[in-house]
Coordinates of C-alpha atoms and ligand atoms in Angstrom, one line a residue:
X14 CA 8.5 113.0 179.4
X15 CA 7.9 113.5 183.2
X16 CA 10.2 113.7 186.2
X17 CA 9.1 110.3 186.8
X18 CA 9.8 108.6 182.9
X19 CA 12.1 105.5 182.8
X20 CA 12.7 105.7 179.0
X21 CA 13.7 108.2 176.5
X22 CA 13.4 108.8 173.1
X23 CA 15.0 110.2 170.1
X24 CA 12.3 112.6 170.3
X25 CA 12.8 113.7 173.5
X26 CA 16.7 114.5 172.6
X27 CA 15.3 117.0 169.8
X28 CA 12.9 118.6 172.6
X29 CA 15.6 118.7 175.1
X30 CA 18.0 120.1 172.3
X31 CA 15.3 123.0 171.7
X32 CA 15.1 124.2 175.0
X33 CA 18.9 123.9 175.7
X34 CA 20.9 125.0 172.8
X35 CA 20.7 128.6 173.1
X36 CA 22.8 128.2 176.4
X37 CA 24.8 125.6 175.5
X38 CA 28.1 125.7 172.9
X39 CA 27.8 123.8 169.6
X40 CA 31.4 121.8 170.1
X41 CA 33.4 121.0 167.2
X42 CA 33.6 118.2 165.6
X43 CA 37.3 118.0 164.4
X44 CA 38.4 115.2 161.8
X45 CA 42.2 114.5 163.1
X46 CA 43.9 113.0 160.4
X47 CA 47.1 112.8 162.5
X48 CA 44.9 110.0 164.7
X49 CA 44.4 108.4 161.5
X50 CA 47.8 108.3 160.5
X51 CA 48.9 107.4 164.7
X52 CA 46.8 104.2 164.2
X53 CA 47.1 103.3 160.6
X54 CA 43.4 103.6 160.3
X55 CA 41.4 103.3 156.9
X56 CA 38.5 105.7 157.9
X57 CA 37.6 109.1 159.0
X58 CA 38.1 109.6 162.7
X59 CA 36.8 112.6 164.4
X60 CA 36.9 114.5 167.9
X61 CA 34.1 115.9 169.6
X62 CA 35.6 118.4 171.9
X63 CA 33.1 118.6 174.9
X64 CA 35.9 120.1 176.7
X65 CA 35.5 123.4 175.1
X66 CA 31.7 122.9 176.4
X67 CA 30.7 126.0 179.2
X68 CA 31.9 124.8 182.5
X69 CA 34.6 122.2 180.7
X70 CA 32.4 119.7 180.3
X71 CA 28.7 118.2 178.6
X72 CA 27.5 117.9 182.2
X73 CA 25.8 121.1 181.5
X74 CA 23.7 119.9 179.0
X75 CA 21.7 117.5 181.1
X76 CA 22.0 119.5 183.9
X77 CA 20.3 122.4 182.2
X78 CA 17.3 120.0 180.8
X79 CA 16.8 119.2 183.8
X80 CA 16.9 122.2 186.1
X81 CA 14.1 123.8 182.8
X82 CA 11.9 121.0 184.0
X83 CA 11.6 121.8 187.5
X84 CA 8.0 123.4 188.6
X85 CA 8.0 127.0 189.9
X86 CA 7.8 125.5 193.2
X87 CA 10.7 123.6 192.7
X88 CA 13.1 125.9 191.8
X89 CA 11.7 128.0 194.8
X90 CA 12.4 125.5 197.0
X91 CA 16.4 125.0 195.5
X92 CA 18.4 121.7 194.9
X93 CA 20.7 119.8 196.2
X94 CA 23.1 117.1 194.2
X95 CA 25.9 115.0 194.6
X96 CA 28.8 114.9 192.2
X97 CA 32.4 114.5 191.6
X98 CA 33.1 117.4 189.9
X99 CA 31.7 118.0 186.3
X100 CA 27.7 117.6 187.1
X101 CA 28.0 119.9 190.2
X102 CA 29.7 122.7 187.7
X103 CA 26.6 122.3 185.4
X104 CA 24.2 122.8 188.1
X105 CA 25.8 125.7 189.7
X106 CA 26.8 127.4 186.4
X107 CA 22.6 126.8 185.2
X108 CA 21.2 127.5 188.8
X109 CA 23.1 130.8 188.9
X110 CA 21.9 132.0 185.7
X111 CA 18.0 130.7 186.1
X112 CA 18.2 132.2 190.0
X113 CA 18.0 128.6 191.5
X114 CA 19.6 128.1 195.4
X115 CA 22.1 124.8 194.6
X116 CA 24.1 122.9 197.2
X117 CA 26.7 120.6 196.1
X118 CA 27.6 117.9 197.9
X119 CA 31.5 116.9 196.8
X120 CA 33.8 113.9 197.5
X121 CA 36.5 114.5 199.6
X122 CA 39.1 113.9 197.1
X123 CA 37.5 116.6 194.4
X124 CA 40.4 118.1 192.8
X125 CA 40.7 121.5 193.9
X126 CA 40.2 123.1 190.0
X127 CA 36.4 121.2 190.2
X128 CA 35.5 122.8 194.0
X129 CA 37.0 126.4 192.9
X130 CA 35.2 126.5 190.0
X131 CA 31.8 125.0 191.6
X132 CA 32.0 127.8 194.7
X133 CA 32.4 130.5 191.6
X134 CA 29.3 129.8 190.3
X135 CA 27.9 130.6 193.7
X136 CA 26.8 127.1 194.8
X137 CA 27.3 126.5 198.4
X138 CA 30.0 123.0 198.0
X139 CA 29.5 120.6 201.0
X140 CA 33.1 118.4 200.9
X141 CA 31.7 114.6 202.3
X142 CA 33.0 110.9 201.8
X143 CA 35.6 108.9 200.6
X144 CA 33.5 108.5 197.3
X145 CA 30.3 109.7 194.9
X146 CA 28.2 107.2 196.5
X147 CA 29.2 108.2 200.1
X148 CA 28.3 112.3 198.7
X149 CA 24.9 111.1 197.2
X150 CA 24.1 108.9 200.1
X151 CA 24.9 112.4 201.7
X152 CA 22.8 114.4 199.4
X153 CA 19.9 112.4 200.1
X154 CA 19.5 113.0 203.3
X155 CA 20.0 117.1 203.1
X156 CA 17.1 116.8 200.0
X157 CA 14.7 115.0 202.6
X158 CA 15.7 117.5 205.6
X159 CA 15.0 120.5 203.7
X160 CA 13.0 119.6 200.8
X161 CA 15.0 120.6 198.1
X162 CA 14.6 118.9 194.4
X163 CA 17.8 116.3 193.7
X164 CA 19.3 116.6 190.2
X165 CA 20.9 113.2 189.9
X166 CA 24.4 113.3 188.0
X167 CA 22.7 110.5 185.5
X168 CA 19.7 108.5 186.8
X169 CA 17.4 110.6 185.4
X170 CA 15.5 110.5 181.9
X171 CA 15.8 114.5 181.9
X172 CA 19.6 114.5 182.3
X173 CA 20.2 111.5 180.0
X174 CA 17.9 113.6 177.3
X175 CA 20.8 116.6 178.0
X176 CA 23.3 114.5 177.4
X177 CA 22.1 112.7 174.2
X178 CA 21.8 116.3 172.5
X179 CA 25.9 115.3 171.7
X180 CA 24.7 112.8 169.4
X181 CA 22.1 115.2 167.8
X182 CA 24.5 117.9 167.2
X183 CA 27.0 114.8 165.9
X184 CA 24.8 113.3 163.6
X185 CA 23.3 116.8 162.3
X186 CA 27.1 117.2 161.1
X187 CA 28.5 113.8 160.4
X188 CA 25.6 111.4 158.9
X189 CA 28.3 108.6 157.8
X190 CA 29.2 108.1 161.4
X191 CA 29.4 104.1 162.2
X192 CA 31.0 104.4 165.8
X193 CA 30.8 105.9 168.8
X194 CA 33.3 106.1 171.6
X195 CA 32.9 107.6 175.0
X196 CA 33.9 107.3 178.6
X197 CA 31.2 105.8 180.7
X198 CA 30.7 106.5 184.4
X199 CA 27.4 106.3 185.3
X200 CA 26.3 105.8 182.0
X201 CA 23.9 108.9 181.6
X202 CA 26.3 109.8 178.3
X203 CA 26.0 106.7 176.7
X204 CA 22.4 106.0 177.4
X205 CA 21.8 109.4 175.9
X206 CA 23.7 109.2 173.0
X207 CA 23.0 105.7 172.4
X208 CA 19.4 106.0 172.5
X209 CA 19.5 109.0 169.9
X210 CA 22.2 107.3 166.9
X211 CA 20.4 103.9 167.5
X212 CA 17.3 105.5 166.9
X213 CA 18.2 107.3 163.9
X214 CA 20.7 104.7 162.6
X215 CA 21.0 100.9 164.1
X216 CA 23.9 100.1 162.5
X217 CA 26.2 102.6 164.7
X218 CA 28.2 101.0 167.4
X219 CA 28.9 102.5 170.5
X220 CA 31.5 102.0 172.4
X221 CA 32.3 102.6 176.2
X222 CA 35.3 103.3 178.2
X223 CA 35.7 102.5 181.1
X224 CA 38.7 102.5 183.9
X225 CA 40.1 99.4 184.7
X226 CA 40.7 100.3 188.6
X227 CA 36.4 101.5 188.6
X228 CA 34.9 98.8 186.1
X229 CA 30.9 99.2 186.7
X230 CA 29.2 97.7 183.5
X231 CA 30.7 94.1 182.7
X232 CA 30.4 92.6 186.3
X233 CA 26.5 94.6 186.4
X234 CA 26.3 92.7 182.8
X235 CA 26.9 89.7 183.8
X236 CA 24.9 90.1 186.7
X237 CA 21.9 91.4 184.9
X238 CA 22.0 94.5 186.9
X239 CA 23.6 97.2 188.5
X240 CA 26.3 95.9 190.9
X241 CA 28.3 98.1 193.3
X242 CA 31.4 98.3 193.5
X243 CA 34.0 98.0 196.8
X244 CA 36.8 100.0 195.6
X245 CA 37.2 102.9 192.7
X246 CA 40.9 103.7 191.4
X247 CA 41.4 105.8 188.4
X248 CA 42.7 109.5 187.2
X249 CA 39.9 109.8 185.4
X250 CA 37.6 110.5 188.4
X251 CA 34.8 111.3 186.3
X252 CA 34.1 108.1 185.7
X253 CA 34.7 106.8 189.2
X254 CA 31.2 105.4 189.7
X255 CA 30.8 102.4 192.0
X256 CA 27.7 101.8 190.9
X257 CA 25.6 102.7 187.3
X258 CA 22.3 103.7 187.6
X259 CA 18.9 102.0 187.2
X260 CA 17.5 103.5 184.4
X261 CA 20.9 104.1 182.3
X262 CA 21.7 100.2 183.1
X263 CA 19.4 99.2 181.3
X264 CA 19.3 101.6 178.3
X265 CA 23.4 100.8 177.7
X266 CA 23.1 97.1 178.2
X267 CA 20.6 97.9 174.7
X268 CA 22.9 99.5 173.1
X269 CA 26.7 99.4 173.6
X270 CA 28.6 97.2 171.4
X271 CA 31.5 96.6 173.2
X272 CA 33.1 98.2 176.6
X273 CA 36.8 98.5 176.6
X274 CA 39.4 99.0 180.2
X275 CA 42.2 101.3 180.1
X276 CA 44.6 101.7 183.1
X277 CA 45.8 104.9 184.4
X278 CA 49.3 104.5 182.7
X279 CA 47.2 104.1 178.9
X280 CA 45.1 107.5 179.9
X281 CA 47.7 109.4 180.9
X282 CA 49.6 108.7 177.3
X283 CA 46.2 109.3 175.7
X284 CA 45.9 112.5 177.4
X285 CA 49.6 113.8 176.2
X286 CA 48.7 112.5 172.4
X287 CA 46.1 115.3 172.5
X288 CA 48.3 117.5 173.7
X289 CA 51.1 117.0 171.8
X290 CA 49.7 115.9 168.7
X291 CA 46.1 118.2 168.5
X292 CA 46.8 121.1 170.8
X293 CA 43.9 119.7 172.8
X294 CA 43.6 119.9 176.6
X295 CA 41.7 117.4 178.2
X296 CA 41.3 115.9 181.5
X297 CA 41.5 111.9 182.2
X298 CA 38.1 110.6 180.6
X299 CA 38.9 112.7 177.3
X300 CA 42.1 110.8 177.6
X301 CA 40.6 107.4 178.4
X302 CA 38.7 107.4 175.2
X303 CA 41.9 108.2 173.0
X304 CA 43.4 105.6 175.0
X305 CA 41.3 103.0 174.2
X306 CA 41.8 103.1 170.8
X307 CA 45.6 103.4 170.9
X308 CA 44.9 99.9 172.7
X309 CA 42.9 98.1 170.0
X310 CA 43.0 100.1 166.6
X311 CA 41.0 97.4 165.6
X312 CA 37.6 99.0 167.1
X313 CA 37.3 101.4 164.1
X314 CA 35.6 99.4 161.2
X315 CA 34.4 102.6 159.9
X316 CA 33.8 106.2 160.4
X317 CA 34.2 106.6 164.0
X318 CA 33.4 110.0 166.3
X319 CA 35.7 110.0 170.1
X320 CA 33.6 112.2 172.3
X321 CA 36.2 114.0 174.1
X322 CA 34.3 114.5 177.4
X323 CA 36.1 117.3 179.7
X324 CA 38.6 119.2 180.7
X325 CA 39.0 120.3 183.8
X326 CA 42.1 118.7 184.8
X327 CA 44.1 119.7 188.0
X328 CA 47.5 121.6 187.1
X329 CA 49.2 119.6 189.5
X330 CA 48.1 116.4 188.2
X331 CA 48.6 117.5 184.5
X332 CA 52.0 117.6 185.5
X333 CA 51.9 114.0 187.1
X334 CA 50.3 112.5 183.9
X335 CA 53.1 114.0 181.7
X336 CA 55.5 112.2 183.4
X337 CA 53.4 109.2 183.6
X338 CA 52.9 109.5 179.9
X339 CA 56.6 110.1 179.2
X340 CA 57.3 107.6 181.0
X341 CA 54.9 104.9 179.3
X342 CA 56.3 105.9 175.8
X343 CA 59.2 105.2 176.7
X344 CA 60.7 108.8 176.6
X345 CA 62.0 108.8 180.1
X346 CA 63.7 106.0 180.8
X347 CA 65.7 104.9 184.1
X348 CA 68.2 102.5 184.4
X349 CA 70.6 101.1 186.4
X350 CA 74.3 99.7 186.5
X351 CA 77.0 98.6 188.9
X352 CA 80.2 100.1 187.9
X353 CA 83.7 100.1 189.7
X354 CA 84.1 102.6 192.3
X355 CA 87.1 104.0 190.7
X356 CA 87.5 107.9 189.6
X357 CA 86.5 108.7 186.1
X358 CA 84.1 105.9 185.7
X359 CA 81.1 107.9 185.4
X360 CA 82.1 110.6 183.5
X361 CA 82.8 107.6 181.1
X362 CA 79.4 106.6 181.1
X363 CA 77.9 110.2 180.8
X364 CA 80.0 110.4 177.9
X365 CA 78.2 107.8 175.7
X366 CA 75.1 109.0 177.0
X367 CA 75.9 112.5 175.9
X368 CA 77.2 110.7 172.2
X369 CA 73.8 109.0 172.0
X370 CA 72.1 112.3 172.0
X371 CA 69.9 111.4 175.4
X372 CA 69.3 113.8 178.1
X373 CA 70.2 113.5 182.1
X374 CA 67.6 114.0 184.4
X375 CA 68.8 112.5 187.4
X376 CA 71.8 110.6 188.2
X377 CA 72.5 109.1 191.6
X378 CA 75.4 106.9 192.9
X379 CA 74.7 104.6 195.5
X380 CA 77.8 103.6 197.5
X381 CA 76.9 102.6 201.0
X382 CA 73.4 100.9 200.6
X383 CA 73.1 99.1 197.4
X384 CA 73.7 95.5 197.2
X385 CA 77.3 95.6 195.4
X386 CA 80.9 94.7 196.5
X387 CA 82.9 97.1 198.6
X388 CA 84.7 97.9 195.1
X389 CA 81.3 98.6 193.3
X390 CA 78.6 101.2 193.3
X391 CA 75.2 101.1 191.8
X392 CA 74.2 104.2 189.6
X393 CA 70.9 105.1 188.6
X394 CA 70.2 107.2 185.3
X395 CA 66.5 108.7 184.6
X396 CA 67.0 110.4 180.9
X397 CA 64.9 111.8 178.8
X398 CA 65.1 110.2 175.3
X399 CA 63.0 109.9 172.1
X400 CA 61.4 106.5 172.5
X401 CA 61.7 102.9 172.5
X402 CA 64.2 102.7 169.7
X403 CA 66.6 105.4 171.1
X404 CA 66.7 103.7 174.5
X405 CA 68.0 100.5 172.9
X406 CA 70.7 102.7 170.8
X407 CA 71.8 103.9 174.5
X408 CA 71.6 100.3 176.1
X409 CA 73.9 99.3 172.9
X410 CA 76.9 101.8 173.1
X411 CA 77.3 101.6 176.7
X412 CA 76.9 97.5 176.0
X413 CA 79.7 98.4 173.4
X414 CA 82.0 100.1 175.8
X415 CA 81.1 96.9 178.4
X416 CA 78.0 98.7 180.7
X417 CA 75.3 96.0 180.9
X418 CA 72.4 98.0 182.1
X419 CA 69.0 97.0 183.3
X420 CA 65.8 99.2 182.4
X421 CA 63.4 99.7 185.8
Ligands
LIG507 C1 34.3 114.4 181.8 C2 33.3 113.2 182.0 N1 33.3 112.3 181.1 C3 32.5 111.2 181.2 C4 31.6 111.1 182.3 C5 30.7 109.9 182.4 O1 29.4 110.3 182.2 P1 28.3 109.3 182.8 O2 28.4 109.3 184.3 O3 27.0 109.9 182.4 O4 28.5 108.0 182.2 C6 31.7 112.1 183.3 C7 30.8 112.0 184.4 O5 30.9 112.8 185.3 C8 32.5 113.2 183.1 O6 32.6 114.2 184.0

């Protein structure tokens, strides 16, 4: 293979998995038979936890293969990339340790967990655009001016080599596996993997995930190639690619089976399953692809491995996609009523809520600008309650002592 190959091969996985592995982590691969049970599914179902990968995520492993194929010359000259987050902690983590000069050219928006951690690994971070494209576009331009080598975050038959080793290591350890489900981006994952299980088995589906606010690979389908984009919406901003790539556009529309959306609201109750359920801390693409098949149980028709990506997730928004999550399930519910504005009336209502076994949050009592009679008031409830079923048992005895109340 040759910095200038447009294809990859099986073969080339094992070579890249060679030169990689002894700075890379072998991830587990952990069957979760609470999944199984979560989805009423007849067949093995495992995680592999890329998350515990160095630098949070398998953007190392690609980054790596490719940053071992640079000349001499290269790597005296330094590089320069554009990412979002993961790709640009892979190439500063792999620069730092080989003695290569990196410059990182970061969306605006990065979280702030992705920059700190990028700057640590003594990469210089230049914060540009609204977007990836707008820091590549970026990128491009420092690379010409001072003639450093660009590592693309998945364009590039060395990276997508680096990232198909995950399907080596899966298959080495799970040879019944029939599907494979990931969170695509720029689709240097999946072309990867893909490549590799297709080549060693044909019958294995893959799967991609995508975010339904930055959908990239049905409109390019249906288009017959890459299109771009105008917006990109999602928690899961490491799949917030406006446009795929040349090269892994046309190795996924090959091989994946089926691509499946997930909003924000379906991550973020992904993400707390794996935290709740497995003790597993991921950050929104983990979350997407646990998400998706909470959405349609039906995908797995068979031994099935869910790559869990990353996890380098932002405190602050961890908190933000708990409450999203809680909120999704059903476990903190809000509500609203219009009662008398007579003393004692609340307390009545707290009362049954208290019987019901449901906690307050927040209660306010709005008296001068809701739309009720001079008599009335309009209170609002947020409790924190076990589901679906409990919030009907709480609509039900407050129905019973004549509170009709109105879920928002
Ligand atoms: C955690 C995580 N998952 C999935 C992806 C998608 O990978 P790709 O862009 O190769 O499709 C990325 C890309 O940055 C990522 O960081």
């Amino acid at each position: 293979m040759s910095a200038t190959s447009t294809s990859v091969t099986a073969n080339d996985i094992e070579e890249a998995y060679q030169k990689i592995q002894s700075s890379v982590r072998k991830t587990p691969l952990l069957r979760s038979e609470n999944f199984e049970r979560r989805i009423g599914a007849k067949f093995p179902i495992y995680f592999k936890v890329e998350s515990l990968q160095y630098t949070g995520s398998f953007k190392s492993r690609g980054a790596l293969n490719k940053l071992l194929s640079l000349s001499e010359a290269s790597k005296k000259k330094g590089v320069i990339t554009a990412s979002a987050g993961n790709h640009a902690q892979g190439v500063a983590y792999h620069s730092q340790r080989l003695g290569i000069d990196a410059k990182i050219v970061m969306p605006l928006a990065t979280p702030l967990i992705k920059i700190k951690s990028t700057k640590q690994w003594g990469a210089e971070v230049i914060l540009f655009g609204e977007s990836y494209q707008e820091a590549h576009e970026r990128a491009l331009e420092i690379q010409k001016s001072e003639g450093r080598e660009y590592i693309h975050a998945f364009d590039d038959a060395f990276i997508i080599a680096g990232q198909g080793t995950i399907a080596k290591e899966v298959y080495d350890e799970c040879k019944e596996i029939e599907l494979f489900i990931a969170p695509m981006g720029g689709g240097g994952l999946l072309a990867g993997c893909g490549t590799y299980f297709k080549e060693k088995n044909s019958k294995i589906k893959m799967v991609a995930v995508q975010a339904d606010g930055c959908s990239n690979f049905l409109p390019s389908l249906k288009a017959g190639k890459p299109v771009t984009l105008t917006t990109s919406n999602t928690i899961a901003e490491g799949i917030a690619v406006k446009r795929m790539g040349d090269m892994t556009f046309e190795i996924c529309r090959k091989w994946i089976t089926e691509t499946v959306l997930v909003s924000d609201e379906e991550t973020a109750v992904g993400l707390l399953w794996l935290l709740e359920n497995e003790r597993l801390f991921v950050e929104g693409c983990g979350g997407a692809a646990v998400a998706a098949v909470l959405k349609k149980p039906e995908l797995i028709t068979g031994p099935t491995v869910i790559l869990l990506s990353g996890g380098n997730l932002d405190v602050n928004l961890l908190a933000r996609i708990i409450e999203r999550g809680l909120a999704q399930a059903g476990r903190l519910a809000r509500f609203e009523l219009t009662i008398p504005d007579a003393p004692g009336t609340l307390y009545k209502i707290l009362g049954t809520i208290a019987e019901e076994r449901a906690s307050i949050i927040h209660v306010s009592h709005e008296r001068i600008f809701g739309k009720t009679t001079l008599r009335e008031v309009q209170a609002r409830f947020i409790l924190e309650t076990h589901g679906l079923d409990h919030n009907e048992r709480v609509k039900a005895a407050l129905k019973k002592q004549g509170w009709e109340i109105r879920f928002l």
